[in-house]
Coordinates of C-alpha atoms in Angstrom, one line a residue:
X1 CA 0.0 0.0 0.0
X2 CA 1.0 3.6 -0.6
X3 CA 2.6 5.7 2.2
X4 CA -0.5 7.2 3.7
X5 CA -0.9 8.7 7.3
X6 CA -4.4 9.0 8.7
X7 CA -6.0 11.7 10.8
X8 CA -9.8 12.4 11.0
X9 CA -11.9 15.4 10.0
X10 CA -15.4 16.0 11.5
X11 CA -18.3 17.5 9.7
X12 CA -21.0 17.6 12.3
X13 CA -21.6 14.0 13.3
X14 CA -19.8 12.7 10.3
X15 CA -16.2 11.6 10.8
X16 CA -14.1 11.6 7.6
X17 CA -10.9 9.4 7.6
X18 CA -8.4 11.7 6.0
X19 CA -4.9 10.9 4.8
X20 CA -1.7 12.7 4.0
X21 CA 0.8 11.2 1.7
X22 CA 4.5 11.1 2.5
X23 CA 6.7 11.4 5.5
X24 CA 4.8 12.3 8.8
X25 CA 5.8 15.8 10.1
X26 CA 7.4 16.8 6.9
X27 CA 6.1 20.4 6.0
X28 CA 6.4 22.1 2.5
X29 CA 4.2 25.1 3.1
X30 CA 5.4 26.6 -0.3
X31 CA 3.8 23.7 -2.3
X32 CA 0.1 23.8 -3.5
X33 CA -2.3 21.4 -1.7
X34 CA -4.0 18.8 -3.6
X35 CA -7.0 16.7 -2.4
X36 CA -7.8 13.4 -4.1
X37 CA -11.4 12.3 -4.0
X38 CA -12.4 8.7 -4.9
X39 CA -15.7 7.3 -6.3
X40 CA -17.8 4.2 -6.1
X41 CA -16.7 1.5 -4.9
X42 CA -13.3 2.7 -3.9
X43 CA -11.6 4.4 -1.1
X44 CA -8.6 6.6 -0.8
X45 CA -6.5 3.6 -2.2
X46 CA -7.7 4.3 -5.6
X47 CA -4.9 6.9 -5.6
X48 CA -2.0 4.7 -4.5
X49 CA -0.3 4.9 -8.0
X50 CA -1.1 8.5 -8.6
X51 CA -0.3 10.1 -5.3
X52 CA 3.5 9.4 -5.3
X53 CA 3.8 11.2 -8.5
X54 CA 1.8 14.1 -7.4
X55 CA 3.8 14.2 -4.1
X56 CA 6.9 15.2 -6.1
X57 CA 5.2 18.5 -6.8
X58 CA 2.4 19.1 -4.2
X59 CA 1.2 18.4 -0.7
X60 CA -1.0 15.5 -1.3
X61 CA -4.1 14.4 0.7
X62 CA -7.1 12.0 0.2
X63 CA -10.1 11.0 2.2
X64 CA -12.6 8.2 2.4
X65 CA -16.0 9.8 1.6
X66 CA -18.9 9.2 3.7
X67 CA -20.1 5.6 3.4
X68 CA -16.7 4.2 2.4
X69 CA -13.6 3.0 4.0
X70 CA -12.9 4.1 7.5
X71 CA -15.4 7.0 7.4
X72 CA -18.9 7.2 8.9
X73 CA -21.6 5.2 7.2
X74 CA -25.0 6.9 7.7
X75 CA -27.8 4.4 7.2
X76 CA -30.4 6.7 5.8
X77 CA -30.3 7.5 2.1
X78 CA -30.9 11.3 2.3
X79 CA -27.6 11.5 4.2
X80 CA -25.8 10.9 0.8
X81 CA -27.4 13.8 -1.0
X82 CA -24.8 15.9 -2.8
X83 CA -25.1 19.0 -0.8
X84 CA -24.2 17.0 2.4
X85 CA -21.3 15.5 0.4
X86 CA -20.2 19.0 -0.7
X87 CA -20.0 20.1 3.0
X88 CA -17.9 17.2 3.7
X89 CA -15.5 18.2 1.1
X90 CA -15.4 21.8 2.2
X91 CA -14.7 20.5 5.7
X92 CA -11.7 18.6 4.5
X93 CA -10.5 21.4 2.4
X94 CA -10.5 23.7 5.4
X95 CA -8.6 21.1 7.4
X96 CA -5.7 20.5 4.8
X97 CA -5.3 24.0 3.7
X98 CA -6.7 26.2 6.5
X99 CA -5.0 29.4 5.1
X100 CA -5.1 28.8 1.4
X101 CA -6.9 27.1 -1.5
X102 CA -7.0 23.4 -2.3
X103 CA -6.7 21.8 -5.8
X104 CA -9.2 18.9 -6.2
X105 CA -8.6 15.8 -8.3
X106 CA -11.6 13.6 -8.3
X107 CA -12.9 10.4 -10.0
X108 CA -16.4 8.9 -10.7
X109 CA -18.7 9.8 -7.8
X110 CA -15.8 11.8 -6.3
X111 CA -16.1 13.9 -9.3
X112 CA -19.8 14.1 -9.1
X113 CA -19.4 15.4 -5.5
X114 CA -16.7 17.8 -6.6
X115 CA -19.0 19.4 -9.3
X116 CA -21.6 20.0 -6.6
X117 CA -18.9 21.6 -4.4
X118 CA -17.3 23.8 -7.1
X119 CA -20.6 25.1 -8.2
X120 CA -21.7 26.1 -4.7
X121 CA -21.5 30.0 -4.5
X122 CA -18.2 31.2 -3.2
X123 CA -16.4 27.9 -3.9
X124 CA -13.5 29.7 -5.6
X125 CA -12.5 31.2 -2.2
X126 CA -11.6 27.6 -1.0
X127 CA -10.8 25.7 -4.2
X128 CA -8.1 26.5 -6.6
X129 CA -8.8 24.2 -9.4
X130 CA -10.8 21.0 -10.1
X131 CA -9.6 18.1 -12.2
X132 CA -12.6 16.0 -13.2
X133 CA -12.3 12.3 -14.2
X134 CA -15.2 10.1 -15.3
X135 CA -17.8 12.0 -13.2
X136 CA -20.2 14.6 -14.6
X137 CA -22.1 17.3 -13.0
X138 CA -25.6 15.7 -12.7
X139 CA -27.4 19.1 -13.1
X140 CA -25.5 19.7 -16.3
X141 CA -26.3 16.0 -17.4
X142 CA -29.9 16.5 -16.8
X143 CA -29.9 19.7 -18.8
X144 CA -28.1 18.1 -21.6
X145 CA -30.6 15.1 -21.7
X146 CA -33.6 17.3 -21.6
X147 CA -32.2 19.5 -24.4
X148 CA -31.5 16.6 -26.6
X149 CA -35.1 15.2 -26.2
X150 CA -36.6 18.7 -26.7
X151 CA -34.9 18.7 -30.2
X152 CA -35.3 15.0 -31.3
X153 CA -33.0 15.1 -34.4
X154 CA -31.6 11.5 -35.2
X155 CA -28.2 12.8 -33.8
X156 CA -29.6 14.1 -30.6
X157 CA -31.7 11.1 -30.1
X158 CA -28.9 8.7 -30.7
X159 CA -26.6 10.4 -28.4
X160 CA -29.3 10.4 -25.6
X161 CA -30.1 6.7 -26.1
X162 CA -26.3 5.8 -26.2
X163 CA -25.9 7.5 -22.7
X164 CA -29.1 5.7 -21.4
X165 CA -27.7 2.4 -22.5
X166 CA -24.4 3.1 -20.9
X167 CA -26.1 4.1 -17.7
X168 CA -28.6 1.2 -17.7
X169 CA -27.0 -0.3 -14.6
X170 CA -28.0 2.6 -12.4
X171 CA -31.6 1.5 -12.6
X172 CA -30.6 -1.8 -11.0
X173 CA -28.8 0.0 -8.4
X174 CA -31.9 1.8 -7.5
X175 CA -33.4 -1.5 -6.2
X176 CA -32.2 -2.1 -2.7
X177 CA -33.1 -5.8 -2.2
X178 CA -31.6 -7.0 -5.6
X179 CA -28.5 -4.8 -6.0
X180 CA -27.4 -5.2 -2.2
X181 CA -27.9 -8.9 -2.5
X182 CA -25.8 -9.0 -5.7
X183 CA -22.9 -7.3 -4.2
X184 CA -23.0 -9.3 -1.1
X185 CA -22.6 -12.3 -3.2
X186 CA -20.2 -11.1 -5.8
X187 CA -18.4 -8.1 -4.1
X188 CA -15.0 -9.6 -3.6
X189 CA -11.5 -8.3 -4.4
X190 CA -11.0 -11.1 -6.9
X191 CA -14.2 -10.6 -8.7
X192 CA -13.7 -6.9 -8.9
X193 CA -10.1 -7.1 -10.1
X194 CA -11.1 -9.6 -12.9
X195 CA -14.0 -7.3 -13.9
X196 CA -11.7 -4.3 -14.3
X197 CA -9.2 -6.4 -16.1
X198 CA -11.8 -7.8 -18.5
X199 CA -13.7 -4.5 -19.2
X200 CA -10.8 -2.2 -19.8
X201 CA -7.7 -4.1 -19.5
X202 CA -6.7 -2.8 -16.1
X203 CA -3.4 -4.6 -14.9
X204 CA -4.4 -6.8 -12.1
X205 CA -1.6 -5.6 -10.0
X206 CA -2.9 -2.0 -10.2
X207 CA -6.2 -2.7 -8.5
X208 CA -5.9 -1.5 -5.0
X209 CA -8.9 -1.9 -2.6
X210 CA -9.3 -1.5 1.1
X211 CA -10.4 -4.3 3.4
X212 CA -14.1 -3.0 3.2
X213 CA -14.7 -3.3 -0.5
X214 CA -17.8 -5.4 -0.2
X215 CA -19.3 -3.0 2.5
X216 CA -18.2 0.0 0.4
X217 CA -20.1 -1.3 -2.6
X218 CA -23.3 -1.8 -0.7
X219 CA -23.4 1.4 1.2
X220 CA -22.2 3.5 -1.7
X221 CA -25.3 2.4 -3.7
X222 CA -27.1 5.2 -1.5
X223 CA -25.4 7.7 -3.7
X224 CA -27.3 6.5 -6.7
X225 CA -30.6 6.3 -4.8
X226 CA -30.2 9.8 -3.2
X227 CA -29.3 11.7 -6.2
X228 CA -29.8 10.5 -9.8
X229 CA -33.6 10.6 -10.1
X230 CA -34.0 14.0 -8.5
X231 CA -31.1 15.7 -10.4
X232 CA -32.1 14.4 -13.7
X233 CA -35.9 15.1 -13.3
X234 CA -35.2 18.7 -11.9
X235 CA -31.8 19.8 -12.9
X236 CA -30.7 23.1 -11.5
X237 CA -27.4 23.9 -13.2
X238 CA -25.2 26.5 -11.6
X239 CA -22.1 28.1 -12.8
X240 CA -18.6 27.9 -11.4
X241 CA -15.7 30.2 -11.5
X242 CA -13.2 27.4 -10.4
X243 CA -10.9 26.4 -13.2
X244 CA -11.8 23.0 -14.4
X245 CA -10.1 20.4 -16.4
X246 CA -12.3 17.7 -17.8
X247 CA -10.5 14.5 -18.6
X248 CA -12.8 12.7 -21.0
X249 CA -12.2 9.0 -21.8
X250 CA -13.7 7.8 -25.0
X251 CA -13.9 4.2 -23.8
X252 CA -15.7 5.0 -20.6
X253 CA -18.2 2.2 -20.1
X254 CA -20.5 4.4 -18.1
X255 CA -20.2 7.9 -19.6
X256 CA -20.4 8.9 -23.3
X257 CA -18.2 11.9 -24.4
X258 CA -21.2 13.7 -25.8
X259 CA -22.5 14.5 -22.3
X260 CA -19.8 17.0 -21.7
X261 CA -20.6 19.2 -24.8
X262 CA -22.3 21.9 -22.8
X263 CA -20.1 22.2 -19.8
X264 CA -18.5 25.4 -21.2
X265 CA -21.8 27.2 -20.8
X266 CA -21.5 26.9 -16.9
X267 CA -17.7 26.6 -16.4
X268 CA -16.0 30.1 -16.8
X269 CA -12.6 28.6 -17.2
X270 CA -12.5 25.2 -18.8
X271 CA -10.0 22.9 -20.2
X272 CA -10.6 19.4 -21.8
X273 CA -8.2 16.5 -22.6
X274 CA -9.6 13.4 -24.4
X275 CA -8.1 10.0 -25.0
X276 CA -9.0 6.4 -25.9
X277 CA -8.9 5.5 -22.2
X278 CA -11.5 3.8 -19.9
X279 CA -13.4 4.6 -16.8
X280 CA -10.9 3.6 -14.1
X281 CA -8.1 5.9 -15.3
X282 CA -6.5 5.9 -11.7
X283 CA -5.9 2.3 -11.9
X284 CA -5.4 1.6 -15.7
X285 CA -3.4 4.7 -16.8
X286 CA -2.1 6.3 -13.5
X287 CA 1.0 7.8 -15.1
X288 CA -1.1 9.7 -17.8
X289 CA -3.6 10.9 -15.2
X290 CA -0.8 12.1 -12.9
X291 CA 1.1 14.0 -15.5
X292 CA -2.0 15.7 -16.8
X293 CA -3.1 16.7 -13.4
X294 CA 0.4 18.0 -12.5
X295 CA 0.6 20.1 -15.7
X296 CA -2.8 21.6 -15.0
X297 CA -2.3 22.3 -11.5
X298 CA 0.9 24.0 -12.2
X299 CA -0.7 26.1 -14.8
X300 CA -3.2 27.3 -12.4
X301 CA -0.9 27.7 -9.5
X302 CA 2.0 29.4 -11.3
X303 CA 0.8 30.6 -14.7
X304 CA 3.1 28.1 -16.4
X305 CA 3.7 24.4 -16.6
X306 CA 6.6 22.1 -17.0
X307 CA 7.7 21.5 -20.6
X308 CA 6.2 20.4 -22.8
X309 CA 3.1 22.5 -22.6
X310 CA 0.1 20.5 -23.6
X311 CA -2.5 22.2 -21.4
X312 CA -2.9 25.5 -23.4
X313 CA -4.2 23.8 -26.5
X314 CA -6.9 22.2 -24.2
X315 CA -8.5 25.5 -23.4
X316 CA -12.3 25.6 -24.1
X317 CA -13.9 28.9 -24.7
X318 CA -17.1 27.9 -26.5
X319 CA -18.5 24.8 -28.1
X320 CA -15.5 22.5 -28.0
X321 CA -14.0 21.6 -31.4
X322 CA -13.7 17.9 -32.0
X323 CA -10.0 17.6 -31.7
X324 CA -9.3 20.3 -29.0
X325 CA -6.5 19.3 -26.9
X326 CA -5.0 17.0 -29.6
X327 CA -1.7 17.2 -31.2
X328 CA -1.4 16.3 -34.9
X329 CA 1.9 15.8 -36.8
X330 CA 1.8 16.0 -40.7
X331 CA 4.7 15.4 -43.0
X332 CA 4.7 16.8 -46.5
X333 CA 2.5 19.6 -45.2
X334 CA 4.0 22.3 -47.5
X335 CA 1.5 21.6 -50.3
X336 CA -1.3 19.4 -51.7
X337 CA -2.8 16.8 -49.4
X338 CA -0.6 17.5 -46.6
X339 CA -1.5 21.2 -46.5
X340 CA -5.2 20.6 -47.0
X341 CA -5.2 18.0 -44.1
X342 CA -3.5 20.6 -42.0
X343 CA -6.4 23.0 -42.6
X344 CA -9.1 20.4 -41.9
X345 CA -7.4 19.5 -38.6
X346 CA -7.0 23.0 -37.8
X347 CA -10.7 23.7 -38.2
X348 CA -11.3 20.8 -35.7
X349 CA -9.0 22.5 -33.1
X350 CA -6.0 20.4 -33.1
X351 CA -2.5 21.9 -32.4
X352 CA -0.3 21.1 -35.5
X353 CA 3.3 20.2 -36.0
X354 CA 4.0 20.6 -39.8
X355 CA 7.0 19.1 -41.6
X356 CA 8.2 19.4 -45.1
X357 CA 11.6 19.3 -46.8
X358 CA 10.8 22.9 -48.2
X359 CA 10.5 25.0 -45.1
X360 CA 9.2 28.1 -46.8
X361 CA 6.1 26.4 -48.0
X362 CA 5.5 24.6 -44.7
X363 CA 5.8 28.0 -42.8
X364 CA 3.0 29.3 -45.2
X365 CA 0.8 26.4 -44.2
X366 CA 1.5 27.1 -40.5
X367 CA 0.6 30.8 -40.9
X368 CA -2.7 29.8 -42.4
X369 CA -3.5 27.4 -39.6
X370 CA -2.6 30.0 -37.0
X371 CA -5.2 32.2 -38.6
X372 CA -7.7 29.6 -37.9
X373 CA -7.0 30.0 -34.1
X374 CA -4.7 26.9 -33.3
X375 CA -1.1 26.7 -32.7
X376 CA 1.0 25.5 -35.5
X377 CA 4.7 25.0 -35.7
X378 CA 6.8 24.4 -38.9
X379 CA 9.9 22.1 -39.2
X380 CA 12.1 21.2 -42.1
X381 CA 12.4 17.5 -42.4
X382 CA 13.7 15.2 -45.1
X383 CA 11.8 11.9 -44.4
X384 CA 14.3 9.8 -46.3
X385 CA 16.8 10.5 -43.5
X386 CA 15.9 7.9 -40.9
X387 CA 18.1 9.5 -38.2
X388 CA 16.5 12.9 -39.0
X389 CA 13.0 11.4 -38.5
X390 CA 13.7 9.8 -35.1
X391 CA 15.4 13.1 -34.0
X392 CA 12.4 15.1 -35.1
X393 CA 9.9 12.7 -33.2
X394 CA 12.0 13.3 -30.1
X395 CA 12.0 17.1 -30.7
X396 CA 8.2 17.1 -31.1
X397 CA 7.8 15.1 -27.8
X398 CA 10.0 17.4 -25.8
X399 CA 8.5 20.6 -27.3
X400 CA 4.9 19.8 -27.7
X401 CA 4.3 16.4 -26.1
X402 CA 3.5 13.0 -27.5
X403 CA 1.5 13.2 -30.7
X404 CA -2.1 12.0 -30.8
X405 CA -2.3 11.8 -34.6
X406 CA 0.5 11.3 -37.1
X407 CA 0.0 11.6 -40.8
X408 CA 2.9 10.2 -42.9
X409 CA 2.1 12.1 -46.0
X410 CA 5.4 13.1 -47.6
X411 CA 6.0 11.5 -51.0
X412 CA 7.3 11.5 -54.6
X413 CA 6.5 9.9 -57.8
X414 CA 8.7 8.1 -60.4
X415 CA 6.9 6.8 -63.4
X416 CA 7.8 5.2 -66.7
X417 CA 9.9 2.2 -67.3
X418 CA 11.2 0.4 -64.2
X419 CA 14.1 -1.0 -66.4
X420 CA 15.1 2.5 -67.5
X421 CA 15.0 4.2 -64.1
X422 CA 18.4 4.8 -62.5
X423 CA 19.5 3.3 -59.2
X424 CA 19.4 6.8 -57.7
X425 CA 15.8 7.3 -58.7
X426 CA 14.8 3.8 -57.2
X427 CA 16.7 4.5 -53.9
X428 CA 15.2 7.9 -53.5
X429 CA 11.7 6.8 -54.3
X430 CA 11.8 4.0 -51.7
X431 CA 13.6 6.1 -49.1
X432 CA 10.9 8.7 -49.2
X433 CA 7.7 6.8 -49.9
X434 CA 8.3 3.6 -48.0
X435 CA 11.2 4.0 -45.6
X436 CA 10.0 7.5 -44.6
X437 CA 6.6 6.1 -43.7
X438 CA 8.0 3.2 -41.8
X439 CA 10.3 5.6 -39.9
X440 CA 7.7 8.0 -39.0
X441 CA 5.3 5.3 -37.9
X442 CA 8.0 3.6 -35.8
X443 CA 9.3 6.8 -34.2
X444 CA 5.8 8.2 -33.2
X445 CA 4.4 4.8 -32.6
X446 CA 6.8 4.0 -29.9
X447 CA 6.0 7.1 -28.0
X448 CA 2.2 6.5 -28.3
X449 CA 2.6 2.9 -26.9
X450 CA 5.0 4.3 -24.1
X451 CA 2.4 7.0 -23.1
X452 CA -0.5 4.3 -23.2
X453 CA -3.4 6.3 -24.0
X454 CA -3.8 5.4 -27.8
X455 CA -3.6 7.4 -30.9
X456 CA -3.9 7.3 -34.6
X457 CA -1.4 6.8 -37.5
X458 CA -2.5 7.7 -41.0
X459 CA -0.1 6.6 -43.9
X460 CA -0.6 7.9 -47.4
X461 CA -0.5 4.8 -49.8
X462 CA -2.1 5.2 -53.2
X463 CA -4.6 3.5 -55.5
X464 CA -1.4 2.5 -57.3
X465 CA -0.8 0.0 -54.5
X466 CA -3.6 -2.3 -56.0
X467 CA -4.2 -0.7 -59.5
X468 CA -1.7 -2.3 -61.9
X469 CA 0.1 -0.2 -64.5
X470 CA 3.1 -0.8 -66.6
X471 CA 4.3 2.7 -66.1
X472 CA 4.0 2.8 -62.3
X473 CA 5.8 -0.3 -61.2
X474 CA 8.3 1.4 -58.9
X475 CA 5.7 3.9 -57.5
X476 CA 3.4 1.0 -57.0
X477 CA 6.0 -1.1 -55.2
X478 CA 6.7 1.7 -52.8
X479 CA 2.9 2.3 -52.2
X480 CA 2.0 -1.4 -51.9
X481 CA 4.6 -1.6 -49.2
X482 CA 3.0 1.3 -47.4
X483 CA -0.3 -0.5 -47.5
X484 CA 0.9 -3.9 -46.3
X485 CA 3.0 -2.3 -43.7
X486 CA 0.1 -0.3 -42.4
X487 CA -2.2 -3.2 -42.3
X488 CA 0.4 -5.2 -40.4
X489 CA 1.2 -2.3 -38.0
X490 CA -2.5 -1.9 -37.4
X491 CA -2.7 -5.5 -36.0
X492 CA 0.4 -5.0 -33.9
X493 CA -0.8 -1.8 -32.3
X494 CA -4.5 -2.7 -31.8
X495 CA -3.8 -3.9 -28.1
X496 CA -2.5 -0.4 -27.5
X497 CA -5.7 1.3 -28.9
X498 CA -3.5 2.9 -31.6
X499 CA -5.3 2.9 -35.0
X500 CA -3.5 2.6 -38.3
X501 CA -5.0 3.8 -41.6
X502 CA -3.7 3.4 -45.1
X503 CA -5.2 6.3 -47.4
X504 CA -5.3 5.3 -51.1
X505 CA -6.1 8.2 -53.3
X506 CA -6.4 7.7 -57.0
X507 CA -6.2 10.6 -59.6
X508 CA -5.7 13.7 -57.5
X509 CA -4.1 16.8 -58.8
X510 CA -1.2 17.8 -56.6
X511 CA 2.3 19.2 -57.0
X512 CA 3.6 15.6 -57.2
X513 CA 2.3 15.3 -60.8
X514 CA 3.9 18.3 -61.9
X515 CA 7.3 17.0 -60.6
X516 CA 7.0 13.4 -61.4
X517 CA 10.0 11.9 -63.1
X518 CA 9.4 9.7 -66.2
X519 CA 12.1 7.2 -66.7
X520 CA 12.9 6.2 -70.2
X521 CA 10.5 8.9 -71.8
X522 CA 11.7 10.4 -75.0
X523 CA 10.5 13.8 -74.1
X524 CA 10.1 13.8 -70.3
X525 CA 8.8 17.4 -70.1
X526 CA 6.1 16.8 -72.7
X527 CA 5.0 13.5 -71.0
X528 CA 4.9 15.2 -67.7
X529 CA 2.9 18.2 -69.1
X530 CA 0.4 15.7 -70.7
X531 CA -0.2 13.7 -67.5
X532 CA -0.4 16.8 -65.4
X533 CA -3.0 18.2 -67.7
X534 CA -5.0 15.0 -67.5
X535 CA -5.0 15.1 -63.6
X536 CA -5.9 18.9 -63.7
X537 CA -8.9 18.1 -65.9
X538 CA -10.0 15.2 -63.6
X539 CA -10.2 17.9 -61.0
X540 CA -10.3 15.8 -57.9
X541 CA -8.7 18.3 -55.4
X542 CA -6.6 17.5 -52.3
X543 CA -9.2 19.0 -49.9
X544 CA -11.4 16.2 -50.8
X545 CA -8.7 13.6 -49.8
X546 CA -8.2 15.6 -46.5
X547 CA -11.9 15.2 -45.8
X548 CA -11.6 11.4 -46.1
X549 CA -8.5 11.5 -43.8
X550 CA -10.5 13.2 -41.2
X551 CA -13.3 10.6 -41.7
X552 CA -10.8 7.9 -41.3
X553 CA -9.4 9.3 -38.1
X554 CA -13.0 9.5 -36.6
X555 CA -13.8 6.0 -37.6
X556 CA -10.3 4.3 -37.3
X557 CA -10.7 2.8 -40.7
X558 CA -8.0 0.3 -42.0
X559 CA -8.0 1.0 -45.7
X560 CA -9.5 4.0 -47.3
X561 CA -9.7 4.1 -51.3
X562 CA -10.5 7.8 -51.8
X563 CA -11.5 8.5 -55.4
X564 CA -14.2 6.5 -57.4
X565 CA -11.5 4.9 -59.6
X566 CA -9.6 3.9 -56.4
X567 CA -12.8 2.2 -55.1
X568 CA -13.1 0.4 -58.5
X569 CA -9.5 -0.6 -58.7
X570 CA -9.5 -1.9 -55.2
X571 CA -12.4 -4.3 -55.9
X572 CA -11.1 -5.3 -59.3
X573 CA -7.8 -6.3 -57.9
X574 CA -9.4 -8.4 -55.2
X575 CA -12.1 -10.1 -57.2
X576 CA -10.9 -9.9 -60.8
X577 CA -7.1 -9.8 -60.8
X578 CA -6.8 -11.1 -64.4
X579 CA -8.7 -7.9 -65.5
X580 CA -6.4 -5.8 -63.5
X581 CA -3.4 -7.3 -65.2
X582 CA -4.9 -6.8 -68.8
X583 CA -5.6 -3.1 -67.9
X584 CA -2.1 -2.7 -66.6
X585 CA -0.7 -2.9 -70.3
X586 CA -2.2 0.6 -71.1
X587 CA 0.5 3.2 -71.2
X588 CA 0.0 6.0 -68.7
X589 CA 0.5 8.8 -71.2
X590 CA -1.7 7.3 -74.0

């Protein structure tokens, strides 16, 4: 167990078992005070893996909320109303920081209680900040649900029904005889540990429970019975001036991300971080939670945070864009598909790190993205240099944090005869198109795995990966390699919740066509002009590819043929390969 030291705090006739973390008697009055608040069915031991990391920066306390652990257990349901629980929290805050303010980090029902506390008038005088994990404000939730059903569009109804399905277990918890008996029978450490491991992959050794787990499960059910029906039926949303960080978990089995979409209308100072994590973040991803809380608390306490700064991009000032708080890295972002993808992700609120071998063009892209209101930084990068790609990934991590989205887009084209191409042309083509994608995927993928909160890697392949052409043998080989590598990497990284997508555009008019080398062509300039003119007339623009890339990120698609001819070619090669071979005999410039 962690290094906790107990003392008791009284709130009327309720005794709250409160714990400090660290060496008894050690005083660090210059450090901010952090109070950790657990939910159902946990105790302060929920924080055993988080508290040591926070204690390197702050004075850390936790307490068993009423009905749990070593604290008082009132027998009547009304004693568990949120207003009473908020009074408990204020009492503990006064005890641990009598002359200052307290930073709250809370999970599940602890977060629900903290929302009640920070929306109490005058809360900002006692509470410096609030980090909310997997626990909504019930008044905000009731308002959100009523708003969705008042405007019953398919999207609104779908979101509401999705949340109802996720919360269906709460109806069972409202039935005292059945739910109490269930947890008396199955509320053991072993069963709960296996449940957490099964439902979201929590390492078994991370599950930390006190000796009162079964008793806590049963008494804690009064939280549901005392609050949910009344709050959802008659919501009374109140504002808060306390700075709030919402950590939203996309794989939360109980809470859908959509329920937080209106928090900004009540929280004056709001930040949001979102990742492909589950409900029990303090057990499953304690390092991520600790690092995120440390950065936010330092930002509020001192006005700055430890490098890298990832919290500024998470600030919410209105309806939150879909990718707010995310970091996206794009190679080949100086023009074409890379530039248009940068614009599309900027519109969705992502911070952008943009790289290209031509620094001037990528700086132009960055300026346009900044004009859309997001941070954007330009780098010069030659993706054919494996050492440079690895160094670039490290520089990005140190300056901006670990990337959430990586788009390996940089590429060139060599067409014409495979036999006539020079060795230098072949080596450069493979170094950029294939080795560059592999290098970028490996360098950033390792960082994503180490962080443990998922991510998305998008690799630009081509319809040429499966559409045969006598004049694109070398280019097709490089892009087929990208396609197969992406498919295999997707399988490798699935257990880490990292998606990998291969984007396969067909005839798209970009700068690549105007700079394509045609090996063996009698008049290379004329051939290039003819092909470029055909692509221009086709008029499938890079922004349409960017739209498909965004869709692929949202849906974590494996392979995305973009244009109609790519869709057709993908199916012909799969189901009629002989037809693809016959079609391959047609010359590109004919």
